[in-house]
mmCIF file of C-alpha atoms and ligand atoms in Angstrom:
data_model
loop_
_atom_site.group_PDB
_atom_site.id
_atom_site.type_symbol
_atom_site.label_atom_id
_atom_site.label_comp_id
_atom_site.label_asym_id
_atom_site.label_seq_id
_atom_site.Cartn_x
_atom_site.Cartn_y
_atom_site.Cartn_z
ATOM 1 C CA UNK E 1 -0.713 22.640 -15.478
ATOM 2 C CA UNK E 2 -4.468 22.611 -15.808
ATOM 3 C CA UNK E 3 -5.660 19.010 -15.664
ATOM 4 C CA UNK E 4 -9.303 19.570 -16.397
ATOM 5 C CA UNK E 5 -8.859 18.904 -20.090
ATOM 6 C CA UNK E 6 -6.634 15.906 -19.328
ATOM 7 C CA UNK E 7 -7.327 12.215 -19.141
ATOM 8 C CA UNK E 8 -9.523 10.929 -16.334
ATOM 9 C CA UNK E 9 -8.892 7.739 -14.410
ATOM 10 C CA UNK E 10 -12.043 6.238 -15.920
ATOM 11 C CA UNK E 11 -10.788 6.929 -19.446
ATOM 12 C CA UNK E 12 -7.311 5.666 -18.561
ATOM 13 C CA UNK E 13 -8.676 2.366 -17.217
ATOM 14 C CA UNK E 14 -10.644 1.734 -20.417
ATOM 15 C CA UNK E 15 -7.790 2.727 -22.690
ATOM 16 C CA UNK E 16 -5.299 0.475 -20.913
ATOM 17 C CA UNK E 17 -7.537 -2.551 -20.633
ATOM 18 C CA UNK E 18 -5.930 -4.055 -23.725
ATOM 19 C CA UNK E 19 -2.569 -4.248 -21.899
ATOM 20 C CA UNK E 20 -3.866 -6.772 -19.373
ATOM 21 C CA UNK E 21 -2.794 -10.326 -19.912
ATOM 22 C CA UNK E 22 -6.253 -11.872 -19.738
ATOM 23 C CA UNK E 23 -8.366 -8.907 -20.678
ATOM 24 C CA UNK E 24 -12.063 -9.480 -20.140
ATOM 25 C CA UNK E 25 -12.952 -6.148 -18.581
ATOM 26 C CA UNK E 26 -13.221 -7.700 -15.147
ATOM 27 C CA UNK E 27 -10.031 -6.157 -13.788
ATOM 28 C CA UNK E 28 -11.080 -2.775 -15.202
ATOM 29 C CA UNK E 29 -14.394 -3.040 -13.380
ATOM 30 C CA UNK E 30 -12.589 -3.982 -10.196
ATOM 31 C CA UNK E 31 -10.267 -0.975 -10.391
ATOM 32 C CA UNK E 32 -13.269 1.249 -11.107
ATOM 33 C CA UNK E 33 -14.941 -0.101 -7.969
ATOM 34 C CA UNK E 34 -11.835 0.689 -5.934
ATOM 35 C CA UNK E 35 -11.921 4.187 -7.390
ATOM 36 C CA UNK E 36 -15.513 4.566 -6.218
ATOM 37 C CA UNK E 37 -14.750 3.314 -2.693
ATOM 38 C CA UNK E 38 -11.837 5.754 -2.384
ATOM 39 C CA UNK E 39 -14.210 8.629 -3.140
ATOM 40 C CA UNK E 40 -16.550 7.458 -0.385
ATOM 41 C CA UNK E 41 -13.671 7.269 2.095
ATOM 42 C CA UNK E 42 -12.247 10.575 0.892
ATOM 43 C CA UNK E 43 -15.575 12.263 1.557
ATOM 44 C CA UNK E 44 -15.619 10.937 5.122
ATOM 45 C CA UNK E 45 -11.959 11.782 5.801
ATOM 46 C CA UNK E 46 -12.624 15.344 4.708
ATOM 47 C CA UNK E 47 -15.520 15.588 7.125
ATOM 48 C CA UNK E 48 -13.308 14.612 10.063
ATOM 49 C CA UNK E 49 -13.751 17.184 12.803
ATOM 50 C CA UNK E 50 -17.163 18.200 11.470
ATOM 51 C CA UNK E 51 -19.038 14.973 12.047
ATOM 52 C CA UNK E 52 -18.502 12.364 14.723
ATOM 53 C CA UNK E 53 -15.869 10.316 12.906
ATOM 54 C CA UNK E 54 -12.729 11.077 14.918
ATOM 55 C CA UNK E 55 -11.423 8.900 17.712
ATOM 56 C CA UNK E 56 -11.543 5.318 18.802
ATOM 57 C CA UNK E 57 -14.205 2.835 17.782
ATOM 58 C CA UNK E 58 -13.816 0.894 21.033
ATOM 59 C CA UNK E 59 -12.536 -2.421 19.696
ATOM 60 C CA UNK E 60 -9.268 -4.042 18.667
ATOM 61 C CA UNK E 61 -8.370 -5.748 15.399
ATOM 62 C CA UNK E 62 -6.844 -9.230 15.186
ATOM 63 C CA UNK E 63 -3.397 -7.733 15.689
ATOM 64 C CA UNK E 64 -4.394 -6.190 19.022
ATOM 65 C CA UNK E 65 -4.409 -2.667 17.591
ATOM 66 C CA UNK E 66 -7.131 -0.308 18.724
ATOM 67 C CA UNK E 67 -9.540 0.396 15.853
ATOM 68 C CA UNK E 68 -10.378 4.009 15.070
ATOM 69 C CA UNK E 69 -13.819 4.964 13.771
ATOM 70 C CA UNK E 70 -12.334 5.766 10.372
ATOM 71 C CA UNK E 71 -10.577 2.362 10.238
ATOM 72 C CA UNK E 72 -13.956 0.714 10.633
ATOM 73 C CA UNK E 73 -15.739 3.074 8.230
ATOM 74 C CA UNK E 74 -13.110 2.668 5.500
ATOM 75 C CA UNK E 75 -13.074 -1.106 5.922
ATOM 76 C CA UNK E 76 -16.854 -1.292 5.522
ATOM 77 C CA UNK E 77 -16.836 1.124 2.577
ATOM 78 C CA UNK E 78 -14.351 -0.995 0.628
ATOM 79 C CA UNK E 79 -15.930 -4.322 1.516
ATOM 80 C CA UNK E 80 -19.453 -3.140 0.668
ATOM 81 C CA UNK E 81 -18.458 -1.415 -2.552
ATOM 82 C CA UNK E 82 -16.418 -4.351 -3.838
ATOM 83 C CA UNK E 83 -18.658 -7.171 -2.694
ATOM 84 C CA UNK E 84 -21.832 -5.701 -4.207
ATOM 85 C CA UNK E 85 -20.393 -5.419 -7.715
ATOM 86 C CA UNK E 86 -19.453 -8.976 -8.668
ATOM 87 C CA UNK E 87 -15.862 -7.840 -9.203
ATOM 88 C CA UNK E 88 -14.129 -9.979 -6.562
ATOM 89 C CA UNK E 89 -14.596 -13.432 -5.144
ATOM 90 C CA UNK E 90 -12.718 -12.737 -1.925
ATOM 91 C CA UNK E 91 -11.371 -9.943 0.250
ATOM 92 C CA UNK E 92 -8.772 -10.001 3.019
ATOM 93 C CA UNK E 93 -8.417 -6.908 5.158
ATOM 94 C CA UNK E 94 -6.012 -5.820 7.845
ATOM 95 C CA UNK E 95 -9.081 -5.064 9.952
ATOM 96 C CA UNK E 96 -10.718 -8.501 9.678
ATOM 97 C CA UNK E 97 -9.649 -11.658 11.500
ATOM 98 C CA UNK E 98 -10.236 -13.879 8.479
ATOM 99 C CA UNK E 99 -10.697 -13.501 4.743
ATOM 100 C CA UNK E 100 -14.181 -12.981 3.314
ATOM 101 C CA UNK E 101 -15.732 -15.288 0.722
ATOM 102 C CA UNK E 102 -17.992 -13.232 -1.515
ATOM 103 C CA UNK E 103 -21.085 -15.266 -2.236
ATOM 104 C CA UNK E 104 -23.789 -12.625 -1.896
ATOM 105 C CA UNK E 105 -24.878 -12.587 -5.533
ATOM 106 C CA UNK E 106 -25.432 -15.380 -8.047
ATOM 107 C CA UNK E 107 -22.321 -14.508 -10.026
ATOM 108 C CA UNK E 108 -19.913 -13.159 -7.436
ATOM 109 C CA UNK E 109 -18.127 -16.469 -6.893
ATOM 110 C CA UNK E 110 -17.416 -16.564 -10.646
ATOM 111 C CA UNK E 111 -15.010 -13.647 -10.363
ATOM 112 C CA UNK E 112 -11.312 -14.378 -10.848
ATOM 113 C CA UNK E 113 -9.860 -11.825 -8.471
ATOM 114 C CA UNK E 114 -9.155 -11.434 -4.784
ATOM 115 C CA UNK E 115 -8.315 -8.123 -3.119
ATOM 116 C CA UNK E 116 -6.138 -7.590 -0.068
ATOM 117 C CA UNK E 117 -6.466 -4.245 1.611
ATOM 118 C CA UNK E 118 -5.235 -1.917 4.315
ATOM 119 C CA UNK E 119 -8.373 0.258 4.242
ATOM 120 C CA UNK E 120 -6.994 3.067 6.402
ATOM 121 C CA UNK E 121 -3.253 3.398 6.658
ATOM 122 C CA UNK E 122 -1.744 5.771 9.192
ATOM 123 C CA UNK E 123 -4.491 5.475 11.815
ATOM 124 C CA UNK E 124 -2.434 7.325 14.414
ATOM 125 C CA UNK E 125 -2.612 10.427 12.194
ATOM 126 C CA UNK E 126 -6.398 10.581 11.786
ATOM 127 C CA UNK E 127 -7.152 12.810 14.724
ATOM 128 C CA UNK E 128 -4.405 15.327 14.002
ATOM 129 C CA UNK E 129 -5.229 16.205 10.410
ATOM 130 C CA UNK E 130 -2.183 14.484 8.904
ATOM 131 C CA UNK E 131 -2.441 12.490 5.667
ATOM 132 C CA UNK E 132 -3.816 8.970 5.846
ATOM 133 C CA UNK E 133 -4.251 6.477 3.033
ATOM 134 C CA UNK E 134 -5.464 3.166 1.647
ATOM 135 C CA UNK E 135 -3.300 0.371 0.201
ATOM 136 C CA UNK E 136 -4.627 -2.408 -2.052
ATOM 137 C CA UNK E 137 -3.325 -5.461 -3.812
ATOM 138 C CA UNK E 138 -5.037 -7.662 -6.414
ATOM 139 C CA UNK E 139 -4.338 -11.315 -7.327
ATOM 140 C CA UNK E 140 -5.935 -13.888 -9.565
ATOM 141 C CA UNK E 141 -7.330 -16.707 -7.481
ATOM 142 C CA UNK E 142 -5.476 -20.037 -7.681
ATOM 143 C CA UNK E 143 -8.396 -22.303 -6.720
ATOM 144 C CA UNK E 144 -11.059 -23.137 -9.336
ATOM 145 C CA UNK E 145 -13.420 -20.363 -10.411
ATOM 146 C CA UNK E 146 -16.979 -20.898 -9.280
ATOM 147 C CA UNK E 147 -15.979 -22.340 -5.902
ATOM 148 C CA UNK E 148 -15.640 -20.376 -2.641
ATOM 149 C CA UNK E 149 -12.153 -18.825 -2.221
ATOM 150 C CA UNK E 150 -9.657 -20.509 0.072
ATOM 151 C CA UNK E 151 -6.711 -19.304 2.149
ATOM 152 C CA UNK E 152 -4.249 -20.236 -0.639
ATOM 153 C CA UNK E 153 -5.875 -17.642 -2.903
ATOM 154 C CA UNK E 154 -4.573 -15.005 -0.477
ATOM 155 C CA UNK E 155 -1.232 -16.509 0.565
ATOM 156 C CA UNK E 156 0.414 -15.864 -2.797
ATOM 157 C CA UNK E 157 3.849 -14.365 -3.269
ATOM 158 C CA UNK E 158 3.878 -10.653 -4.112
ATOM 159 C CA UNK E 159 5.390 -11.466 -7.501
ATOM 160 C CA UNK E 160 1.978 -12.875 -8.472
ATOM 161 C CA UNK E 161 0.191 -9.524 -8.025
ATOM 162 C CA UNK E 162 -1.932 -8.407 -10.958
ATOM 163 C CA UNK E 163 -2.310 -4.847 -9.722
ATOM 164 C CA UNK E 164 -1.544 -2.787 -6.637
ATOM 165 C CA UNK E 165 -2.050 0.764 -5.564
ATOM 166 C CA UNK E 166 -2.385 3.275 -2.788
ATOM 167 C CA UNK E 167 -4.459 6.336 -2.114
ATOM 168 C CA UNK E 168 -3.442 9.371 -0.085
ATOM 169 C CA UNK E 169 -6.132 11.466 1.503
ATOM 170 C CA UNK E 170 -3.977 14.549 1.944
ATOM 171 C CA UNK E 171 -3.687 18.169 0.921
ATOM 172 C CA UNK E 172 -5.012 16.710 -2.286
ATOM 173 C CA UNK E 173 -6.299 13.187 -2.724
ATOM 174 C CA UNK E 174 -4.323 10.960 -5.063
ATOM 175 C CA UNK E 175 -4.706 7.412 -6.336
ATOM 176 C CA UNK E 176 -1.530 5.752 -7.617
ATOM 177 C CA UNK E 177 -1.513 2.280 -9.101
ATOM 178 C CA UNK E 178 0.222 -0.224 -11.314
ATOM 179 C CA UNK E 179 -0.956 -3.180 -13.350
ATOM 180 C CA UNK E 180 2.604 -4.138 -14.253
ATOM 181 C CA UNK E 181 3.082 -1.553 -17.008
ATOM 182 C CA UNK E 182 4.619 1.230 -14.942
ATOM 183 C CA UNK E 183 3.044 3.429 -12.296
ATOM 184 C CA UNK E 184 0.547 6.223 -12.856
ATOM 185 C CA UNK E 185 -0.814 8.775 -10.415
ATOM 186 C CA UNK E 186 -4.203 10.500 -10.484
ATOM 187 C CA UNK E 187 -5.331 13.558 -8.527
ATOM 188 C CA UNK E 188 -8.917 14.037 -7.425
ATOM 189 C CA UNK E 189 -10.756 17.196 -8.346
ATOM 190 C CA UNK E 190 -13.028 17.154 -5.293
ATOM 191 C CA UNK E 191 -15.580 19.595 -6.642
ATOM 192 C CA UNK E 192 -16.572 17.269 -9.484
ATOM 193 C CA UNK E 193 -15.411 13.983 -7.940
ATOM 194 C CA UNK E 194 -13.121 13.015 -10.820
ATOM 195 C CA UNK E 195 -9.561 11.706 -10.749
ATOM 196 C CA UNK E 196 -7.273 13.138 -13.447
ATOM 197 C CA UNK E 197 -3.972 11.692 -14.651
ATOM 198 C CA UNK E 198 -1.485 14.073 -13.012
ATOM 199 C CA UNK E 199 1.626 11.873 -12.663
ATOM 200 C CA UNK E 200 2.067 9.678 -15.754
ATOM 201 C CA UNK E 201 4.776 6.982 -15.692
ATOM 202 C CA UNK E 202 6.161 7.746 -12.242
ATOM 203 C CA UNK E 203 9.819 6.892 -11.667
ATOM 204 C CA UNK E 204 11.455 6.874 -8.267
ATOM 205 C CA UNK E 205 14.909 8.531 -8.431
ATOM 206 C CA UNK E 206 17.723 5.939 -8.209
ATOM 207 C CA UNK E 207 19.287 7.970 -5.423
ATOM 208 C CA UNK E 208 17.757 10.179 -2.797
ATOM 209 C CA UNK E 209 18.525 12.270 0.270
ATOM 210 C CA UNK E 210 15.657 11.277 2.534
ATOM 211 C CA UNK E 211 15.533 8.456 5.042
ATOM 212 C CA UNK E 212 12.254 7.679 6.802
ATOM 213 C CA UNK E 213 12.366 5.572 9.945
ATOM 214 C CA UNK E 214 10.909 5.802 13.440
ATOM 215 C CA UNK E 215 14.134 6.648 15.249
ATOM 216 C CA UNK E 216 12.336 6.412 18.588
ATOM 217 C CA UNK E 217 12.954 2.670 18.261
ATOM 218 C CA UNK E 218 16.720 3.125 17.695
ATOM 219 C CA UNK E 219 17.798 1.116 20.738
ATOM 220 C CA UNK E 220 15.908 -1.903 19.363
ATOM 221 C CA UNK E 221 17.203 -1.716 15.763
ATOM 222 C CA UNK E 222 19.443 -4.417 14.291
ATOM 223 C CA UNK E 223 23.107 -3.372 14.033
ATOM 224 C CA UNK E 224 22.889 -3.091 10.223
ATOM 225 C CA UNK E 225 20.177 -0.438 10.475
ATOM 226 C CA UNK E 226 22.138 1.467 13.139
ATOM 227 C CA UNK E 227 25.145 1.314 10.802
ATOM 228 C CA UNK E 228 23.047 2.614 7.893
ATOM 229 C CA UNK E 229 21.815 5.560 9.958
ATOM 230 C CA UNK E 230 25.401 6.288 11.057
ATOM 231 C CA UNK E 231 26.419 6.164 7.396
ATOM 232 C CA UNK E 232 23.698 8.694 6.471
ATOM 233 C CA UNK E 233 24.572 10.969 9.359
ATOM 234 C CA UNK E 234 28.369 10.996 8.954
ATOM 235 C CA UNK E 235 29.275 14.637 9.471
ATOM 236 C CA UNK E 236 32.907 14.436 8.371
ATOM 237 C CA UNK E 237 31.918 13.103 4.957
ATOM 238 C CA UNK E 238 29.338 15.869 4.530
ATOM 239 C CA UNK E 239 26.601 13.427 3.579
ATOM 240 C CA UNK E 240 23.521 14.993 2.015
ATOM 241 C CA UNK E 241 20.884 13.028 3.940
ATOM 242 C CA UNK E 242 17.926 14.352 5.834
ATOM 243 C CA UNK E 243 15.179 12.640 7.780
ATOM 244 C CA UNK E 244 11.409 12.778 7.219
ATOM 245 C CA UNK E 245 8.944 10.498 9.000
ATOM 246 C CA UNK E 246 5.213 11.078 8.864
ATOM 247 C CA UNK E 247 4.061 7.768 10.325
ATOM 248 C CA UNK E 248 1.651 7.051 7.458
ATOM 249 C CA UNK E 249 3.391 4.604 5.138
ATOM 250 C CA UNK E 250 1.385 5.892 2.157
ATOM 251 C CA UNK E 251 2.524 9.452 2.716
ATOM 252 C CA UNK E 252 6.160 8.605 3.507
ATOM 253 C CA UNK E 253 6.326 6.257 0.518
ATOM 254 C CA UNK E 254 4.699 8.792 -1.794
ATOM 255 C CA UNK E 255 7.117 11.556 -0.844
ATOM 256 C CA UNK E 256 10.054 9.213 -1.416
ATOM 257 C CA UNK E 257 8.588 8.170 -4.786
ATOM 258 C CA UNK E 258 8.590 11.770 -5.917
ATOM 259 C CA UNK E 259 11.815 13.001 -4.300
ATOM 260 C CA UNK E 260 13.894 9.856 -3.824
ATOM 261 C CA UNK E 261 14.468 8.252 -0.449
ATOM 262 C CA UNK E 262 14.290 5.113 1.638
ATOM 263 C CA UNK E 263 11.578 3.962 4.024
ATOM 264 C CA UNK E 264 12.668 1.484 6.704
ATOM 265 C CA UNK E 265 10.589 -0.363 9.261
ATOM 266 C CA UNK E 266 13.103 -2.887 10.554
ATOM 267 C CA UNK E 267 12.813 -5.773 12.949
ATOM 268 C CA UNK E 268 13.297 -4.732 16.536
ATOM 269 C CA UNK E 269 13.850 -6.463 19.822
ATOM 270 C CA UNK E 270 10.210 -5.643 20.658
ATOM 271 C CA UNK E 271 8.871 -6.767 17.252
ATOM 272 C CA UNK E 272 11.078 -9.436 15.646
ATOM 273 C CA UNK E 273 9.363 -9.090 12.253
ATOM 274 C CA UNK E 274 8.858 -5.351 12.316
ATOM 275 C CA UNK E 275 5.398 -3.855 12.236
ATOM 276 C CA UNK E 276 4.260 -3.689 8.638
ATOM 277 C CA UNK E 277 2.105 -6.387 7.141
ATOM 278 C CA UNK E 278 3.447 -8.366 4.203
ATOM 279 C CA UNK E 279 0.130 -8.834 2.394
ATOM 280 C CA UNK E 280 -1.626 -5.516 2.961
ATOM 281 C CA UNK E 281 1.294 -3.068 3.038
ATOM 282 C CA UNK E 282 4.678 -4.423 1.952
ATOM 283 C CA UNK E 283 3.789 -6.451 -1.159
ATOM 284 C CA UNK E 284 1.683 -3.727 -2.831
ATOM 285 C CA UNK E 285 4.236 -1.014 -2.037
ATOM 286 C CA UNK E 286 7.055 -3.304 -3.226
ATOM 287 C CA UNK E 287 5.278 -3.888 -6.542
ATOM 288 C CA UNK E 288 4.764 -0.159 -7.057
ATOM 289 C CA UNK E 289 8.359 0.626 -6.033
ATOM 290 C CA UNK E 290 9.781 -1.945 -8.460
ATOM 291 C CA UNK E 291 7.489 -0.819 -11.259
ATOM 292 C CA UNK E 292 8.821 2.715 -10.700
ATOM 293 C CA UNK E 293 12.464 1.554 -10.799
ATOM 294 C CA UNK E 294 12.934 1.251 -7.035
ATOM 295 C CA UNK E 295 13.544 -1.683 -4.725
ATOM 296 C CA UNK E 296 11.929 -3.382 -1.724
ATOM 297 C CA UNK E 297 13.532 -5.976 0.539
ATOM 298 C CA UNK E 298 13.330 -7.248 4.107
ATOM 299 C CA UNK E 299 16.975 -6.244 4.486
ATOM 300 C CA UNK E 300 18.213 -9.429 2.814
ATOM 301 C CA UNK E 301 15.693 -10.754 0.341
ATOM 302 C CA UNK E 302 13.214 -9.367 -2.175
ATOM 303 C CA UNK E 303 9.848 -8.723 -0.500
ATOM 304 C CA UNK E 304 7.854 -10.074 -3.440
ATOM 305 C CA UNK E 305 9.669 -13.454 -3.317
ATOM 306 C CA UNK E 306 8.647 -14.191 0.277
ATOM 307 C CA UNK E 307 6.150 -17.053 0.566
ATOM 308 C CA UNK E 308 3.423 -15.852 2.954
ATOM 309 C CA UNK E 309 2.385 -18.326 5.610
ATOM 310 C CA UNK E 310 -0.365 -16.353 7.323
ATOM 311 C CA UNK E 311 -2.752 -13.538 6.464
ATOM 312 C CA UNK E 312 -1.546 -10.988 8.991
ATOM 313 C CA UNK E 313 2.162 -11.820 8.724
ATOM 314 C CA UNK E 314 4.625 -8.997 9.388
ATOM 315 C CA UNK E 315 8.020 -8.447 7.762
ATOM 316 C CA UNK E 316 10.854 -5.935 8.092
ATOM 317 C CA UNK E 317 10.604 -3.460 5.222
ATOM 318 C CA UNK E 318 13.299 -1.508 3.345
ATOM 319 C CA UNK E 319 11.846 0.263 0.336
ATOM 320 C CA UNK E 320 12.549 3.118 -2.030
ATOM 321 C CA UNK E 321 15.382 4.434 -4.179
ATOM 322 C CA UNK E 322 17.428 1.553 -5.562
ATOM 323 C CA UNK E 323 20.874 2.765 -4.494
ATOM 324 C CA UNK E 324 19.740 3.648 -0.993
ATOM 325 C CA UNK E 325 18.106 0.256 -0.441
ATOM 326 C CA UNK E 326 21.215 -1.502 -1.781
ATOM 327 C CA UNK E 327 23.464 0.453 0.607
ATOM 328 C CA UNK E 328 21.257 -0.493 3.539
ATOM 329 C CA UNK E 329 21.311 -4.150 2.403
ATOM 330 C CA UNK E 330 25.114 -4.054 2.194
ATOM 331 C CA UNK E 331 25.371 -2.839 5.805
ATOM 332 C CA UNK E 332 22.767 -5.383 6.941
ATOM 333 C CA UNK E 333 24.792 -8.172 5.347
ATOM 334 C CA UNK E 334 28.041 -6.930 6.938
ATOM 335 C CA UNK E 335 26.656 -6.648 10.433
HETATM 336 P P1 AHG Y 1 -1.976 1.245 10.084
HETATM 337 O O1 AHG Y 1 -2.499 2.593 10.462
HETATM 338 O O2 AHG Y 1 -2.628 0.679 8.857
HETATM 339 O O3 AHG Y 1 -1.950 0.283 11.243
HETATM 340 O O4 AHG Y 1 -0.470 1.416 9.597
HETATM 341 C C1 AHG Y 1 0.443 2.143 10.370
HETATM 342 C C2 AHG Y 1 1.821 1.799 9.880
HETATM 343 C C3 AHG Y 1 2.352 2.668 8.757
HETATM 344 O O5 AHG Y 1 1.439 3.393 8.046
HETATM 345 C C4 AHG Y 1 3.322 3.589 9.445
HETATM 346 O O6 AHG Y 1 4.382 3.878 8.594
HETATM 347 C C5 AHG Y 1 3.739 2.840 10.660
HETATM 348 O O7 AHG Y 1 2.691 1.975 10.970
HETATM 349 C C6 AHG Y 1 4.027 3.746 11.798
HETATM 350 O O8 AHG Y 1 4.423 3.002 12.879
HETATM 351 P P2 AHG Y 1 5.136 3.665 14.150
HETATM 352 O O9 AHG Y 1 4.131 4.523 14.816
HETATM 353 O O10 AHG Y 1 5.564 2.478 14.979
HETATM 354 O O11 AHG Y 1 6.328 4.440 13.636
HETATM 355 MN MN1 MN Y 2 -1.104 0.517 7.426
HETATM 356 MN MN1 MN Y 3 -4.690 0.280 8.533
#
């Protein structure tokens, strides 16, 4: 399929603006700004190895994780791009201790939207030329417009999301997002810097063969997860399952979206709430999964119904093909 005559992301955003509940063009401008920031990050990711962008930055984020140079670059690229365009009134990032109130222009505090972002997902894969990504989530603020944003604008349940998406900087760069009317995927033509609609109305298969989990943590898994893995691996029943784990949520999730599968990052004795962050990773992926016909839970309850209590909160995450997630939930409940 030759996409060059096809619809661009810019055209798609304009055409679909009428579907938004409170259409004023503001959300369209915000998504366009995200599109721009992803191109900036994509450019840098593709230079990795050629310019001095690989390796550690020499600091830790609020969660005690060592920041890589690309983590810091991507974080700044998104914050700068979004804050200079009067498209958001607040940003919370995995890489920042606290949320940011955007007050740098006369009108920026008039914006209705806040963005929550994992600017560079899959940091451990940066230096080895394996796909990394970005994950974003957009909400309408709940405090009055025209005033500085507050913590409650960010601590909203996932079911209040207005839009969410992820980008994969991989063998090709893709941006996938939803505004609540299904999920669409766009592929970047790097030579002209344009995203084209390549994956309209994405649907995750109801069943799949792939499970994605870091089995190195097996000894620490809850019994229900061990039981689920045993179920997948049962030789005598000739089960069809196979395992794929990249270690970049964006890439593992994307593969499962296309082929069917389940991604699990459970609680463990070392990390009682798992590793993934509710606001920056789990809620946006859950919204996309559900919009594509899939499911996302913490093993027991719907991810998007969890009331967040803190910005950097972690939750166990079971996400992907509906029937696979339901089987895992059944074994979690029985254990
Ligand atoms: P981040 O790079 O934003 O910190 O996210 C890493 C996440 C996720 O992308 C990935 O699936 C998971 O951490 C991998 O964790 P393990 O190395 O513990 O398997
Ligand atoms: Mn991440
Ligand atoms: Mn990250």
